[in-house]
Amino acid sequence: MTGDGPGGSGAQRRPDHGGDQQRRHLDLIERDRRRLWHPYAPMPAALAAVPVVAAAGATLTLADGRQAIDGMSSWWAAIWGQRHPVLDEAVRTQLELMAHVMFGGITHPAAVELAELLVDVTPAGLEHVFLADSGSVAVEVAIKMALQHARGTGRPQRTRLLTVASGYHGDTLGAMSVCDPTAGMHSMFSHILPAQFFAPPPAPRYGEALQAEHIAPLADLLAEHRQEIAAVILEPILQGAGGMRFYSPDYLAEVRRLCDRHGVPLIADEIATGFGRTGRMFGCDHAGVRPDILCLGKALTGGYLSMAAVLCTPEIAAGVSAAESGALMHGPTFMANPLAAAVATASTRLLLSRPWAAEIAAISESLEAGLAPAAALPGVCDVRVLGAVGVIEATEPLPVAATQELLLDRGVWLRPFGRLLYTMPPYISSAEQLDRITAAMVAAAEALP
Ligand SMILES: *Cc1c(COP(=O)(O)O)cnc(C)c1O
């Protein structure tokens, strides 16, 4: 792992431009608030956005000259940080060939290369690839695949999905219908969403043994309603935005067995967990499980451009294509965008070229050692680490603005979410940067009332 030159020294302002930088900083905040929506934010935004004007390696440069380590990998995506020479070069090379071309009736080398590579790196048996433009759209496509597969295999009454509570699968309507039904951000839409089946969240934590009663509710739902269920969908091993919960691979393996027994396809949403984040290449690899449909996104392009992928087995593809439409009914304008495909191939090859498992294990150790002191703090109820993901769970919601300011003063960018303060740092973070992230997290937890 290498550090990144300019990254480092926390909340410092350059004295020569201090006034100008401060003015630009405030100007951007003001203009942003007047015009732009931010994720899950009102208009105008309640909290000022932090203006970032450049980034290199794991480090963001703020408009006021301060620097902050991107401890979120910009929402799981920027696993190589910013301006990685290999990824930059892949985009530049593709740009000189073409930026975009429609995928209806046309193909191009960047898409073909990426599809072959994804089939190579994912669990054996996933052979066909749909290149979508975002994670939520990938989930929509996966759901359509399941529904069309049911129709194409003569089981049109199978129109519902079975999932587990505490899940998160995206913000579009189909994806929202399988997000956690109560705690999820989307509960206010529940009356217009298709009604799905929900089992309780996977109970056994990562490393704990699976008991019969852990799986019984899901097993019962599946047995009782299998004639209505087009697919089971879940996030393997790690439930992300639904609570940063790590659960037992035995649970996932048992879900696979139950799906086989009842002839129900399994959709694995690995949009957050893919590409090494949990310590294995994919979350499914912890359990040796091959899903029938697999969704990838986020780190797929190393965070450079928006792209997601849906892989499926030949059996699913045949079922889909045998439905009355004779075709998979989806086709986004920016499907298989060449720039995104080229950088996705470069990022995936870069990962494969490195001793990634050892590197992520080292990050894991740093996070464990660095976050351990938080476990004893009064406002903290749990500290957990899996792969390159570290979580401090507080007993009460974290004050977002105050926590962010405290972290930025320590040169760290993180976004607290409810009772969770968590990090999934770029894989290129140096030991010093990881220490700085965990020390800032512990300081934020110490500041809790
Ligand atoms: C982020 C995420 C999505 C949605 O991806 P977008 O690119 O934000 O649409 C879906 N599923 C999981 C598990 C995610 O983490």
XYZ file of C-alpha atoms and ligand atoms in Angstrom:
464
model
C 0.000 0.000 0.000
C 1.263 3.406 -0.826
C 0.334 6.722 0.652
C -0.366 9.725 -1.486
C 2.052 12.619 -1.385
C -0.088 15.649 -0.782
C -2.457 13.807 1.532
C -1.720 14.168 5.022
C -1.506 17.090 7.096
C -4.993 17.807 8.235
C -6.627 21.114 8.766
C -4.091 23.543 7.441
C -4.724 26.672 5.449
C -2.203 28.143 3.091
C -1.488 31.594 4.512
C -0.838 33.297 1.134
C -4.295 32.643 -0.341
C -6.229 32.317 2.894
C -8.648 35.149 2.231
C -9.382 34.200 -1.392
C -9.839 30.556 -0.502
C -12.172 31.366 2.315
C -14.254 33.590 0.013
C -14.424 30.889 -2.692
C -15.355 28.327 -0.066
C -18.277 30.376 1.219
C -19.349 31.385 -2.287
C -19.593 27.743 -3.402
C -21.593 26.803 -0.334
C -24.041 29.619 -0.973
C -24.483 28.981 -4.717
C -24.812 25.250 -4.083
C -27.568 25.791 -1.542
C -29.512 27.974 -3.925
C -29.583 25.470 -6.797
C -28.641 21.931 -5.949
C -30.348 18.986 -4.345
C -28.115 16.723 -2.288
C -28.776 13.083 -1.384
C -31.671 12.749 1.069
C -31.688 16.507 1.686
C -34.338 19.213 1.722
C -34.287 22.300 -0.509
C -32.565 24.447 0.516
C -30.249 22.014 2.293
C -30.340 22.069 6.074
C -26.597 21.580 6.308
C -24.014 23.326 4.159
C -22.220 20.985 1.758
C -18.444 20.820 2.112
C -16.887 22.181 -1.107
C -14.189 19.900 -2.503
C -12.148 21.339 -5.372
C -9.565 18.636 -6.042
C -8.426 15.270 -4.800
C -5.404 13.002 -5.076
C -4.896 9.564 -3.604
C -7.034 9.199 -0.500
C -7.065 12.955 0.131
C -9.699 15.543 -0.721
C -8.767 19.225 -0.969
C -11.445 21.586 0.292
C -12.092 24.979 -1.276
C -10.711 26.689 1.824
C -7.413 24.848 1.417
C -7.985 22.246 4.122
C -7.377 18.607 3.320
C -9.303 15.568 4.456
C -8.850 11.822 3.962
C -11.867 10.326 2.172
C -12.665 7.660 4.743
C -15.863 6.786 2.835
C -14.123 5.995 -0.472
C -16.837 8.333 -1.746
C -19.596 5.851 -0.800
C -17.690 2.576 -1.344
C -16.639 3.484 -4.867
C -13.196 5.140 -4.919
C -11.188 2.104 -3.846
C -8.019 3.547 -5.455
C -8.641 7.045 -4.197
C -8.474 9.755 -6.838
C -6.283 10.335 -9.858
C -4.788 6.876 -9.850
C -2.406 6.824 -12.833
C -3.691 3.468 -14.143
C -7.330 4.548 -14.056
C -6.597 8.025 -15.393
C -4.762 6.433 -18.297
C -7.635 4.043 -19.061
C -10.090 6.938 -19.313
C -7.704 9.012 -21.414
C -7.043 6.151 -23.840
C -10.733 5.422 -24.251
C -11.536 9.122 -24.644
C -9.241 9.277 -27.637
C -11.254 6.451 -29.245
C -14.803 7.480 -28.298
C -16.711 8.714 -25.268
C -20.047 7.093 -25.903
C -21.931 5.146 -28.507
C -25.417 3.674 -28.273
C -25.529 -0.004 -27.312
C -28.706 -0.782 -29.226
C -27.429 -2.711 -32.237
C -23.808 -1.656 -31.618
C -21.021 -3.146 -29.529
C -17.495 -1.987 -28.707
C -14.250 -3.457 -27.337
C -14.520 -1.819 -23.904
C -17.852 -3.558 -23.216
C -16.704 -6.939 -24.543
C -13.495 -6.858 -22.497
C -15.304 -5.864 -19.318
C -17.982 -8.540 -19.721
C -15.357 -11.260 -20.195
C -13.388 -10.045 -17.196
C -16.464 -9.916 -14.938
C -17.442 -13.451 -15.935
C -13.868 -14.511 -15.036
C -13.747 -12.907 -11.581
C -17.281 -13.684 -10.353
C -18.425 -17.098 -9.044
C -18.380 -19.772 -11.771
C -21.652 -20.199 -13.641
C -22.508 -16.523 -14.105
C -22.044 -16.139 -17.832
C -24.064 -13.207 -19.149
C -23.665 -9.519 -18.361
C -26.018 -6.520 -18.498
C -24.137 -3.217 -18.121
C -26.448 -0.693 -16.459
C -25.773 2.884 -15.482
C -26.239 2.793 -11.707
C -26.700 0.401 -8.838
C -30.408 1.064 -8.437
C -30.970 0.408 -12.127
C -28.981 -2.832 -11.825
C -31.374 -3.918 -9.073
C -34.352 -3.036 -11.293
C -32.836 -5.118 -14.083
C -32.198 -8.031 -11.698
C -35.831 -7.884 -10.547
C -37.054 -7.807 -14.146
C -34.830 -10.773 -14.951
C -36.433 -12.711 -12.098
C -39.974 -11.730 -13.127
C -39.393 -12.489 -16.791
C -37.646 -15.749 -15.903
C -40.750 -16.783 -13.939
C -42.949 -16.036 -16.959
C -40.582 -17.694 -19.390
C -40.542 -20.874 -17.309
C -44.320 -21.089 -17.154
C -44.769 -19.718 -13.643
C -46.292 -16.264 -14.270
C -47.941 -16.200 -10.818
C -44.482 -15.778 -9.288
C -44.522 -11.991 -9.107
C -43.151 -11.192 -5.659
C -39.742 -11.081 -4.051
C -38.572 -12.419 -0.719
C -35.912 -10.507 1.157
C -34.648 -9.798 4.662
C -35.330 -6.703 6.763
C -32.545 -4.111 7.267
C -31.629 -4.385 3.591
C -30.805 -1.587 1.204
C -31.019 -2.006 -2.565
C -31.335 1.482 -4.015
C -33.702 4.382 -4.503
C -35.806 3.551 -7.570
C -39.284 2.133 -6.997
C -38.570 -1.563 -7.528
C -35.393 -1.361 -5.473
C -37.200 0.582 -2.727
C -39.780 -2.206 -2.468
C -37.086 -4.557 -1.137
C -35.387 -2.035 1.186
C -36.108 -2.341 4.896
C -39.869 -1.706 5.161
C -39.865 0.249 8.431
C -36.431 1.669 9.218
C -35.669 2.154 5.527
C -35.520 5.648 4.113
C -38.439 4.842 1.846
C -41.178 3.801 4.250
C -43.331 6.756 3.204
C -43.705 5.213 -0.267
C -44.825 1.837 1.006
C -48.439 2.330 -0.146
C -47.423 2.585 -3.798
C -44.683 -0.056 -3.799
C -45.220 -3.693 -4.769
C -45.711 -5.710 -1.570
C -42.818 -8.077 -0.973
C -42.139 -10.782 1.611
C -39.768 -9.842 4.438
C -37.989 -12.220 6.781
C -36.275 -10.796 9.880
C -32.705 -9.546 9.346
C -30.081 -12.312 9.422
C -29.558 -12.894 13.158
C -26.185 -14.630 13.550
C -23.327 -12.168 13.424
C -20.313 -12.817 11.267
C -18.360 -15.624 12.961
C -21.338 -16.913 14.957
C -22.875 -20.299 14.286
C -26.204 -20.557 12.525
C -29.031 -21.949 14.678
C -32.162 -23.494 13.213
C -34.304 -20.691 14.639
C -32.216 -18.077 12.795
C -33.277 -19.334 9.401
C -36.747 -20.699 10.260
C -38.738 -17.512 9.477
C -37.215 -17.203 5.993
C -37.493 -20.946 5.400
C -41.177 -20.873 6.396
C -41.974 -17.888 4.166
C -40.264 -19.546 1.233
C -41.973 -22.895 1.787
C -45.384 -21.319 2.198
C -45.227 -18.797 -0.648
C -42.852 -20.360 -3.158
C -45.543 -20.376 -5.823
C -45.687 -16.568 -5.577
C -41.957 -15.850 -5.254
C -39.926 -14.944 -8.347
C -36.630 -14.581 -6.449
C -34.941 -14.082 -3.109
C -32.814 -10.927 -2.997
C -30.289 -9.929 -0.339
C -26.922 -8.313 0.295
C -24.405 -11.095 0.996
C -22.622 -10.982 4.394
C -22.824 -7.223 4.869
C -26.034 -5.204 4.985
C -24.790 -1.722 4.103
C -27.001 1.367 4.209
C -29.611 -0.637 6.164
C -27.390 -0.734 9.251
C -23.835 -1.870 8.458
C -24.614 -5.345 9.807
C -22.176 -8.218 9.217
C -23.814 -11.641 9.287
C -22.812 -15.285 9.220
C -21.809 -16.851 5.889
C -23.685 -19.957 7.129
C -26.909 -17.971 6.871
C -26.178 -17.121 3.244
C -25.242 -20.730 2.465
C -28.528 -21.881 3.991
C -30.514 -19.348 1.924
C -28.816 -20.786 -1.178
C -29.813 -24.326 -0.165
C -33.410 -23.264 0.467
C -33.601 -21.490 -2.903
C -32.354 -24.658 -4.597
C -34.839 -26.794 -2.734
C -37.776 -24.606 -3.769
C -36.575 -23.777 -7.256
C -36.399 -20.036 -6.519
C -33.545 -17.953 -8.018
C -31.215 -16.081 -5.661
C -30.241 -12.480 -6.425
C -27.065 -11.290 -4.667
C -26.800 -7.517 -4.441
C -23.023 -7.028 -4.179
C -23.112 -3.381 -5.176
C -21.438 -2.414 -1.879
C -19.653 -5.674 -1.014
C -17.999 -6.442 -4.354
C -14.336 -6.149 -5.288
C -12.649 -7.121 -2.053
C -14.330 -4.786 0.411
C -15.311 -7.531 2.874
C -11.946 -9.284 2.633
C -13.062 -11.714 -0.082
C -13.495 -10.760 -3.726
C -17.274 -10.965 -3.300
C -19.463 -11.362 -0.232
C -20.763 -14.639 -1.695
C -17.216 -16.044 -1.598
C -17.353 -16.134 2.236
C -19.983 -18.855 1.880
C -18.865 -20.446 -1.400
C -22.231 -19.487 -2.846
C -23.070 -18.780 -6.473
C -26.165 -16.619 -6.933
C -28.351 -16.955 -10.042
C -28.247 -13.196 -10.556
C -25.492 -10.898 -9.273
C -25.541 -7.087 -9.071
C -22.272 -5.121 -9.050
C -21.711 -1.375 -8.885
C -20.001 1.269 -6.754
C -16.336 0.100 -6.800
C -16.831 -1.471 -10.254
C -15.292 1.586 -11.941
C -12.975 2.429 -9.048
C -15.411 5.267 -8.439
C -14.559 7.097 -11.662
C -17.859 6.881 -13.522
C -21.345 5.590 -12.914
C -21.748 2.000 -14.043
C -23.255 -1.180 -12.662
C -23.461 -4.738 -13.925
C -25.958 -7.564 -13.625
C -24.643 -11.064 -14.251
C -26.800 -14.142 -14.614
C -26.614 -17.843 -15.350
C -27.488 -19.315 -18.746
C -30.567 -20.844 -17.106
C -31.855 -17.392 -16.080
C -31.008 -15.949 -19.495
C -32.897 -18.746 -21.244
C -35.967 -18.242 -19.039
C -35.948 -14.471 -19.594
C -35.625 -14.885 -23.335
C -38.432 -17.459 -23.434
C -40.919 -14.986 -21.902
C -43.542 -13.607 -24.292
C -41.458 -10.505 -25.033
C -38.654 -12.760 -26.271
C -36.189 -10.246 -24.859
C -35.003 -8.681 -21.620
C -37.095 -5.520 -21.416
C -34.512 -2.951 -20.389
C -32.072 -0.710 -22.255
C -30.713 2.502 -20.740
C -29.415 5.277 -23.000
C -25.964 5.095 -21.451
C -25.845 1.300 -21.335
C -22.250 -0.010 -21.478
C -20.785 3.497 -21.681
C -17.274 2.997 -23.127
C -15.476 5.370 -20.740
C -17.046 3.662 -17.728
C -16.418 0.194 -19.153
C -12.761 0.981 -19.870
C -12.096 2.286 -16.382
C -14.017 -0.635 -14.841
C -11.761 -3.078 -16.656
C -8.679 -1.129 -15.570
C -9.805 -1.018 -11.929
C -10.653 -4.722 -11.816
C -7.346 -5.678 -13.445
C -5.499 -3.429 -11.027
C -7.156 -5.215 -8.122
C -6.257 -8.636 -9.531
C -2.656 -7.527 -10.117
C -2.161 -6.762 -6.421
C -1.928 -8.975 -3.332
C -5.358 -7.541 -2.554
C -6.388 -10.109 0.059
C -3.275 -9.392 2.138
C -3.665 -5.656 1.657
C -7.275 -5.706 2.810
C -6.358 -7.955 5.742
C -3.791 -5.325 6.758
C -6.420 -2.575 6.566
C -8.703 -4.769 8.652
C -6.039 -5.104 11.353
C -5.448 -1.356 11.396
C -9.153 -0.674 11.737
C -9.540 -3.221 14.523
C -6.600 -1.891 16.492
C -7.532 1.739 15.893
C -11.226 1.421 16.751
C -10.842 -0.920 19.743
C -10.610 1.926 22.310
C -14.107 3.083 21.276
C -15.693 -0.124 22.581
C -15.341 0.978 26.196
C -16.910 4.417 25.703
C -20.254 5.080 27.391
C -22.130 6.247 24.255
C -20.966 3.280 22.162
C -22.836 -0.025 21.985
C -20.785 -1.889 19.388
C -17.531 -1.699 17.441
C -17.091 -4.048 14.501
C -14.754 -4.580 11.572
C -15.073 -6.794 8.506
C -12.508 -6.554 5.743
C -11.908 -2.885 4.960
C -15.057 -1.723 6.778
C -15.002 -0.347 10.325
C -18.080 0.638 12.315
C -18.726 2.385 15.617
C -22.361 1.995 16.618
C -23.553 4.571 19.146
C -26.526 4.233 21.471
C -28.028 7.510 20.186
C -27.995 9.195 16.752
C -24.799 11.135 16.089
C -25.068 14.908 15.689
C -24.180 15.142 11.986
C -22.846 18.702 11.680
C -20.867 18.673 14.922
C -19.396 15.229 14.204
C -18.416 16.192 10.663
C -16.731 19.366 11.885
C -14.829 17.486 14.572
C -13.650 14.951 11.980
C -12.676 17.621 9.428
C -10.643 19.401 12.106
C -8.697 16.146 12.341
C -8.303 15.959 8.578
C -10.868 13.206 7.986
C -14.028 13.082 5.873
C -16.741 10.693 7.063
C -20.505 10.902 6.943
C -22.233 9.727 10.101
C -25.543 7.981 9.478
C -28.061 7.655 12.300
C -26.321 5.889 15.165
C -23.463 4.755 12.930
C -20.033 6.231 12.372
C -18.257 4.072 9.848
C -15.378 3.978 7.419
C -14.596 2.051 4.256
C -11.272 3.673 3.331
C -9.620 3.534 -0.092
C -7.435 0.446 -0.484
C -4.424 2.696 -1.142
C -4.701 4.381 2.276
C -1.367 4.437 4.095
C -1.013 3.099 7.633
C -0.713 6.703 8.813
C -3.954 7.662 7.029
C -5.798 4.684 8.513
C -4.564 5.650 11.988
C -5.758 9.158 11.433
C -9.231 7.939 10.398
C -9.643 5.625 13.380
C -8.255 8.191 15.834
C -10.743 10.752 14.535
C -13.591 8.224 14.839
C -12.640 7.433 18.436
C -12.435 11.167 19.187
C -15.928 11.640 17.694
C -17.219 8.784 19.841
C -15.574 10.323 22.932
C -17.412 13.554 22.217
C -20.792 11.781 22.410
C -22.893 12.834 25.383
C -25.563 1.847 -3.188
C -26.320 0.586 -3.317
C -27.327 0.426 -4.287
C -27.733 1.557 -5.222
O -26.708 1.948 -6.062
P -26.783 3.419 -6.768
O -25.618 3.404 -7.691
O -26.657 4.409 -5.646
O -28.082 3.505 -7.447
C -27.962 -0.791 -4.364
N -27.640 -1.800 -3.544
C -26.687 -1.701 -2.596
C -26.362 -2.872 -1.745
C -26.009 -0.502 -2.439
O -25.072 -0.386 -1.477
